[in-house]
Amino acid sequence: MRPFDYIRPTDAADAAERISGAGVKAIAGGTNLLDLMKLQVETPKVLVDVGRLDMASIAEDGAGLRIGALVTNTNTANHARVRADYAVLARTILAGATQQLRNKATTGGNLCQRTRCTYFTNTDQPCNKRKPGSGCGAIGGVARLHAILGASDQCIATYPGDMAVAMAALDAKVHLTGGATGERTVPVRDFHNLPGQTPWQENVLETGEIITAVTLPPPVRARQIYRKVRERSSYAFALVSVAAIIAKEGGKIARADLAFGGLAHKPWHDPRLSELLVGETPSPALFEKVADTLLDSADARGGSDFKIPLARRTLIAVLTEATEDQL
Amino acid sequence: MTAYFKQDGPVDGAALDGMAQGVLGRPVPRIEGLAKVTGTATYAAEYDVANLAEGVFVTATITRGVVKSIASEAARAMPGVLAVISEARMTTRAAQGTAGEAPEQEPQRVSYWGQPIALVVAETFEQARDAAKQLVVEYDADTGVALDPATATSEPQEDEAIDMGDLNAAMQAATYSVDMTVETEGHASAAMEPHAAIAAWEGDKLTVHASLQMLNYNISELADALDMDETNIRLVSAYVGGGFGSKLGISEDVVAAALASRELGRPVRVVMSRQQVFQCIMRRSETWQRLRLACDADGKLTGFGHQARVSNLPGETFAEPVLQSSHFLYAAPNRSLSMDLVRIHRMTAGSVRAPGEAVGMPALEMAMDELAEKAGIDPVAFRLRNIPDRDPEGNLPFTSHGLAECLRQGAEAFGWESGTRKPRHRREGEWWIGTGMASAARVHNASEAKARVRLTADGRAEVETDMTDIGTGTYTICAQIAGEMLGLPMDRVTVSLGDTDYPRGPGSGGSWGAPSIGSAVYLACKALRGQLAKRGNIDEADLVLKDGAVEGGRSVADLIGGEVLEEIGHYEPGTNEHDYTSSGFGAFFAEVRVNHWTGETRVDRMTGAFGFGRVLNEKTARSQCLGGITWSIGTALTEALHFDPRDGHLANPDLAEYHVPVHRDVREVEVLMLQERDPLASAIQAKGIGELGMCGGAGAIANAIYNACGVRLRQLPMTPDRVLACLRD
Ligand SMILES: Cc1cc2nc3c(=O)[nH]c(=O)nc-3n(C[C@H](O)[C@H](O)[C@H](O)COP(=O)(O)OP(=O)(O)OC[C@H]3O[C@@H](n4cnc5c(N)ncnc54)[C@H](O)[C@@H]3O)c2cc1C
Ligand code: SF4
């Protein structure tokens, strides 16, 4: 850890003003940032502690719900409306980390958590994300956790989080403040970037911009599933995960929103999948076709080859579960 | 006085069973438990020492070569930085268990990625850690360094090899046979408490608080490393937050702290980071194993072949003793066992939780399952049929042998359905469900041990030895043995461990701790009973002590008459070691579910039945078995060290990515313990238990996976990707 200055801003505007220039970072629960600072993967000169700002409540937002950037993962997962109307969100959160971590982890911090690529966290290894131009250690190395969709020759890391996968399936919106354009709203589906040639630009946050809240659209009556595949049954990041919100009407699929974790540099959402599913009668052949589409550009570059069949099978399992015994 | 006993044959253990106090064997909770859960037990790094400086290691970023220069000016100029130390006496590898020496290793010579090369010392930990990152190190790196165990040069291990009869002929003549290979990946000990030391000098006298398992050897190792006299060293490890083999030998932190402290003239603390513990202490070698088993139509083994390849750094003699129990577990006249050690540049391979059997037994038991299936015999019956009367290689008698009993009791408790078994016979929704079993075996060792027991004037007992308690229950069983022998309730016995100012214990390792130190405590107490009998004019055989008094007579305090009585018990194994083969035995039964879609495997329930001589404490012994079964689950399903193929660095050096089982992975576990006495195992008729619970368990899980979904996996851990690669729809 490098020495740093610590600032406690008075409100969101003050925070945004102070988070300007290189070397300044926001800190919320600290469960990701502090670990990375100890390893000197992150070396901010100034920490702006947004943790005490007034962004820690969950409120009705029309028929939807507004979850403040500082609501802890525990409070979101336990919230009565979340559990009743957005079960997939509660499920993704509870599938992540541990109770102790979830008590500290926040909405904003969770969205911005960084990859678990172990070349990224090992400062004695090359990594384009940590040190632009140094190369990608994971390519040709140990890359079990790595991407099969949307990767580049510069970086094959995955976004590791669970919560954002549900938010992508729900088509939630991220509310930002403090950037050049002032307040703005970005769909969760567009919040994270693919690595391309700039793997260090992980999301659309501009300098000085902070997350204030995430809003969820009005709830839908649908089956909501989160399936997280991993070697041990808890306290591990997803090898592959699928969030699904699926409704049937008259034997046909009326709604199908899917998002995937563990496959890419962002929670993966492919609009073609809904198009294939909606209006169709569920069948193994249909599910195979959906899986083919999801994976038509899959490329594993070595260590994560296994994720291609695993993603296929997990998706089919979820679609099967979501559509059986549902009229 | 010293009560010395060398075990050249069976002991008459009736003595212990005839005592009146009734505390031995009971499920007494750990006597230091409250201190631990309330945070008042002081671990190595937690001592409050005045004027303490903090040291942090700098580690190598090449695989092999030499450090040409270390540019430390910038680091030295940083606030609080006191020194950058890189001297020849620093160790770069932890000593192997029972080495008793730690020769110069020259940190400038790099033999694996992540090796310590220097220590930065500063006023605060944060300053030292930051400065350690700022050193600029120039290397002369070698190229073409051997990293792949499959292709590196190998050295046959003659000591491990045996050839009896003609295995090839037996394989050809066999009615049924299997010839298969199993591969297992490397493991880390993964103890919770990192390696840590605080060293302080007073003149020529050095005191180190450290996290170590075997102070009796560690003191010699440290003396050797520092080229000083043992009598000037005091090592203290009162509490150890798990060792699992990783703290058997003196580790780099201890030597570096002592050297830095001498150089700076003030106490120095060195705590390894989690990543450093992973990358520069010990790994269990990955293994490649070939099993060749042959049997006749009746399921009698006629041939037994077990061939292994393991790896280590050049210069290290330790070779994961994969074949250890294969030498005696099953009878077969034609035998061929052999082992190769290949030299590669990953960190030292050494003792990690049940070295040898932890990976050798699962492989053997997987092969036994396949052969039982071929022969159409129930796997429990198949094993029962092949238990030898005597060690099939050395023709030695066994000390107690509970395998058959464990197989029977375990099968019954588990509800094992004997008979023909078919894979893929039970499906619940997405899950294939199946059962499997395996034998357990772990060689028993005892070791020389001394303990002092003192009866104070007020009739309390004090036990003192440098033996350690690494979380296993040593404090408690020492108190129970003393309480039992001297007729004292638990609250009148105090136990002091982990300090080399006390008599030398055996150290915690190889599961020999409890039988060995227990024997020493027993011998001391027996001698004290002799003294008390004399004072009370009672024949020792008639002396009944209970609750601090002679039954129906004078109190112990009264007998002592204001004095302090003291005895040192000194136990040593004797010819029993050579005249017999001794092992703990057991049986595992597992029920697993394998997900048809994802290949995820979960262990629904496991039963372990174990026979290991006298049960000293039902609770701590059971906990050891539970721990072993937990590690069995880790070995079977999740644990694997992943090394980068290009520079050999460990790519998952922390507990987030090195996956040990979590609570949710360990569901229903049942432990049965035979009521056994082994008069040849130790003076207290007990064998080791710590490691037995993981010696074969992963094989039971592998066999259950096969029974569930029809997939015979030949690589551990059996992760979802490996299951899926073989799973048919
Ligand atoms: C051992 C372990 C296991 C874990 N397992 C899982 C898992 O299985 N699944 C999972 O999803 N997660 C897992 N996590 C990650 C955990 O969910 C994240 O660490 C946590 O959500 C981060 O939230 P935080 O508030 O602590 O963020 P911080 O550490 O405070 O910040 C993280 C990042 O977010 C930025 N940030 C924080 N708040 C804002 C804001 N309002 N606006 C803009 N930027 C902001 C910070 O600048 C920083 O870059 C695990 C973590 C650990 C340590
Ligand atoms: S995958 Fe990305 S994060 Fe990992 S080493 Fe390569 S560039 Fe760095």
Tab-separated table of C-alpha atoms in Angstrom, chain A residues 17-181:
chain	number	residue	atom	x	y	z
A	17	GLU	CA	-15.546	17.635	-7.474
A	18	ARG	CA	-12.904	16.040	-5.354
A	19	ILE	CA	-12.664	12.935	-7.529
A	20	SER	CA	-10.965	14.817	-10.304
A	21	GLY	CA	-7.632	14.182	-11.879
A	22	ALA	CA	-5.496	11.104	-11.925
A	23	GLY	CA	-4.762	9.220	-8.746
A	24	VAL	CA	-8.031	10.040	-7.016
A	25	LYS	CA	-10.416	7.204	-6.259
A	26	ALA	CA	-13.749	6.776	-4.578
A	27	ILE	CA	-13.968	4.229	-1.806
A	28	ALA	CA	-17.188	2.723	-0.475
A	29	GLY	CA	-17.119	-0.592	1.393
A	30	GLY	CA	-13.459	-1.005	0.540
A	31	THR	CA	-13.697	-4.775	0.173
A	32	ASN	CA	-12.202	-4.706	-3.287
A	33	LEU	CA	-10.225	-1.495	-3.379
A	34	LEU	CA	-8.319	-2.017	-0.137
A	35	ASP	CA	-7.209	-5.508	-1.144
A	36	LEU	CA	-5.881	-4.134	-4.400
A	37	MET	CA	-4.164	-1.249	-2.634
A	38	LYS	CA	-2.328	-3.625	-0.321
A	39	LEU	CA	-0.998	-5.407	-3.382
A	40	GLN	CA	-0.212	-2.062	-5.051
A	41	VAL	CA	-2.391	-2.995	-7.971
A	42	GLU	CA	-4.235	0.199	-7.126
A	43	THR	CA	-2.103	3.112	-5.965
A	44	PRO	CA	-4.407	6.084	-5.474
A	45	LYS	CA	-2.877	9.219	-4.019
A	46	VAL	CA	-6.222	10.368	-2.677
A	47	LEU	CA	-9.163	8.355	-1.443
A	48	VAL	CA	-12.517	10.058	-1.406
A	49	ASP	CA	-14.714	8.169	1.000
A	50	VAL	CA	-18.193	8.269	-0.451
A	51	GLY	CA	-19.329	5.790	2.185
A	52	ARG	CA	-21.120	8.315	4.365
A	53	LEU	CA	-23.024	10.136	1.661
A	54	ASP	CA	-26.766	10.036	1.598
A	55	MET	CA	-27.096	7.263	-0.969
A	56	ALA	CA	-27.835	4.320	1.274
A	57	SER	CA	-31.568	3.904	0.897
A	58	ILE	CA	-33.921	1.902	-1.258
A	59	ALA	CA	-37.002	3.799	-2.442
A	60	GLU	CA	-39.974	3.319	-4.725
A	61	ASP	CA	-39.315	4.723	-8.161
A	62	GLY	CA	-42.668	4.839	-9.870
A	63	ALA	CA	-43.542	1.186	-10.167
A	64	GLY	CA	-39.856	0.346	-10.047
A	65	LEU	CA	-37.233	0.591	-7.347
A	66	ARG	CA	-34.284	2.854	-6.770
A	67	ILE	CA	-31.321	1.329	-4.956
A	68	GLY	CA	-28.827	3.847	-3.662
A	69	ALA	CA	-25.163	3.392	-4.554
A	70	LEU	CA	-24.314	2.826	-0.909
A	71	VAL	CA	-26.957	0.282	-0.027
A	72	THR	CA	-25.090	-2.744	1.189
A	73	ASN	CA	-25.476	-5.983	-0.716
A	74	THR	CA	-27.021	-7.486	2.417
A	75	ASN	CA	-29.677	-4.795	2.627
A	76	THR	CA	-30.545	-5.111	-1.033
A	77	ALA	CA	-30.839	-8.878	-0.850
A	78	ASN	CA	-32.979	-8.716	2.278
A	79	HIS	CA	-35.292	-5.947	1.091
A	80	ALA	CA	-38.899	-7.119	0.987
A	81	ARG	CA	-39.651	-5.643	-2.446
A	82	VAL	CA	-36.445	-6.959	-3.917
A	83	ARG	CA	-37.243	-10.413	-2.657
A	84	ALA	CA	-40.832	-10.294	-3.844
A	85	ASP	CA	-40.423	-8.598	-7.219
A	86	TYR	CA	-36.792	-8.951	-8.200
A	87	ALA	CA	-35.909	-12.339	-6.811
A	88	VAL	CA	-33.163	-12.809	-9.373
A	89	LEU	CA	-31.349	-9.821	-7.913
A	90	ALA	CA	-31.558	-11.142	-4.375
A	91	ARG	CA	-30.379	-14.524	-5.616
A	92	THR	CA	-27.343	-13.177	-7.421
A	93	ILE	CA	-26.263	-11.208	-4.398
A	94	LEU	CA	-26.690	-14.149	-2.053
A	95	ALA	CA	-24.708	-16.328	-4.442
A	96	GLY	CA	-21.741	-13.979	-4.085
A	97	ALA	CA	-18.944	-13.670	-1.559
A	98	THR	CA	-19.882	-14.236	2.108
A	99	GLN	CA	-22.234	-12.675	4.614
A	100	GLN	CA	-19.408	-10.632	6.100
A	101	LEU	CA	-18.367	-9.241	2.726
A	102	ARG	CA	-21.942	-8.566	1.688
A	103	ASN	CA	-22.439	-6.553	4.854
A	104	LYS	CA	-19.742	-4.156	3.656
A	105	ALA	CA	-20.063	-4.364	-0.106
A	106	THR	CA	-22.141	-1.648	-1.782
A	107	THR	CA	-24.130	-1.350	-4.983
A	108	GLY	CA	-21.663	1.067	-6.551
A	109	GLY	CA	-18.582	-0.803	-5.425
A	110	ASN	CA	-19.978	-4.092	-6.584
A	111	LEU	CA	-20.622	-2.740	-10.072
A	112	CYS	CA	-17.060	-1.398	-10.220
A	113	GLN	CA	-15.287	-4.412	-8.725
A	114	ARG	CA	-12.283	-5.424	-10.738
A	115	THR	CA	-11.356	-8.682	-12.379
A	116	ARG	CA	-9.977	-11.628	-10.407
A	117	CYS	CA	-7.420	-12.420	-13.104
A	118	THR	CA	-4.421	-13.453	-11.010
A	119	TYR	CA	-1.969	-11.847	-13.426
A	120	PHE	CA	-3.750	-8.579	-12.805
A	121	THR	CA	-3.338	-8.956	-9.041
A	122	ASN	CA	0.284	-10.100	-9.240
A	123	THR	CA	2.373	-6.982	-9.822
A	124	ASP	CA	5.353	-9.132	-10.808
A	125	GLN	CA	3.539	-10.383	-13.895
A	126	PRO	CA	2.675	-8.564	-17.115
A	127	CYS	CA	-0.842	-7.209	-17.444
A	128	ASN	CA	-2.192	-4.708	-19.947
A	129	LYS	CA	-5.028	-3.763	-17.661
A	130	ARG	CA	-2.793	-2.878	-14.743
A	131	LYS	CA	0.160	-1.651	-16.738
A	132	PRO	CA	-0.795	-0.706	-20.288
A	133	GLY	CA	1.576	-2.132	-22.847
A	134	SER	CA	3.190	-4.701	-20.550
A	135	GLY	CA	1.416	-7.602	-22.241
A	136	CYS	CA	-1.261	-10.017	-21.140
A	137	GLY	CA	0.106	-12.659	-18.787
A	138	ALA	CA	-3.067	-14.683	-18.849
A	139	ILE	CA	-2.851	-15.454	-22.551
A	140	GLY	CA	-0.726	-18.574	-22.606
A	141	GLY	CA	-0.799	-18.785	-18.826
A	142	VAL	CA	-3.282	-20.066	-16.280
A	143	ALA	CA	-6.601	-18.777	-17.555
A	144	ARG	CA	-9.371	-20.889	-16.083
A	145	LEU	CA	-11.337	-17.851	-15.027
A	146	HIS	CA	-11.093	-16.114	-18.333
A	147	ALA	CA	-13.385	-14.939	-21.073
A	148	ILE	CA	-14.859	-16.821	-23.989
A	149	LEU	CA	-16.862	-13.929	-25.403
A	150	GLY	CA	-15.816	-10.450	-26.432
A	151	ALA	CA	-12.172	-10.749	-25.388
A	152	SER	CA	-9.318	-9.111	-27.268
A	153	ASP	CA	-5.702	-9.901	-27.913
A	154	GLN	CA	-4.912	-7.342	-25.218
A	155	CYS	CA	-6.997	-8.825	-22.419
A	156	ILE	CA	-9.122	-11.900	-21.785
A	157	ALA	CA	-10.264	-11.019	-18.271
A	158	THR	CA	-13.799	-11.471	-16.997
A	159	TYR	CA	-15.948	-9.168	-14.930
A	160	PRO	CA	-16.350	-11.313	-11.828
A	161	GLY	CA	-19.497	-9.973	-10.155
A	162	ASP	CA	-22.882	-11.616	-9.741
A	163	MET	CA	-25.207	-8.737	-8.847
A	164	ALA	CA	-24.663	-6.926	-12.122
A	165	VAL	CA	-25.643	-10.050	-14.034
A	166	ALA	CA	-29.133	-9.852	-12.562
A	167	MET	CA	-29.214	-6.121	-13.188
A	168	ALA	CA	-28.325	-6.716	-16.811
A	169	ALA	CA	-31.110	-9.265	-17.148
A	170	LEU	CA	-33.516	-6.835	-15.475
A	171	ASP	CA	-32.329	-4.034	-17.737
A	172	ALA	CA	-31.615	-1.799	-14.758
A	173	LYS	CA	-30.184	1.697	-15.169
A	174	VAL	CA	-27.106	3.160	-13.501
A	175	HIS	CA	-27.381	6.782	-12.398
A	176	LEU	CA	-24.233	8.830	-12.553
A	177	THR	CA	-23.294	12.277	-11.479
A	178	GLY	CA	-20.238	14.496	-11.661
A	179	GLY	CA	-19.181	13.927	-15.250
A	180	ALA	CA	-18.878	16.467	-18.036
A	181	THR	CA	-22.525	15.977	-18.957
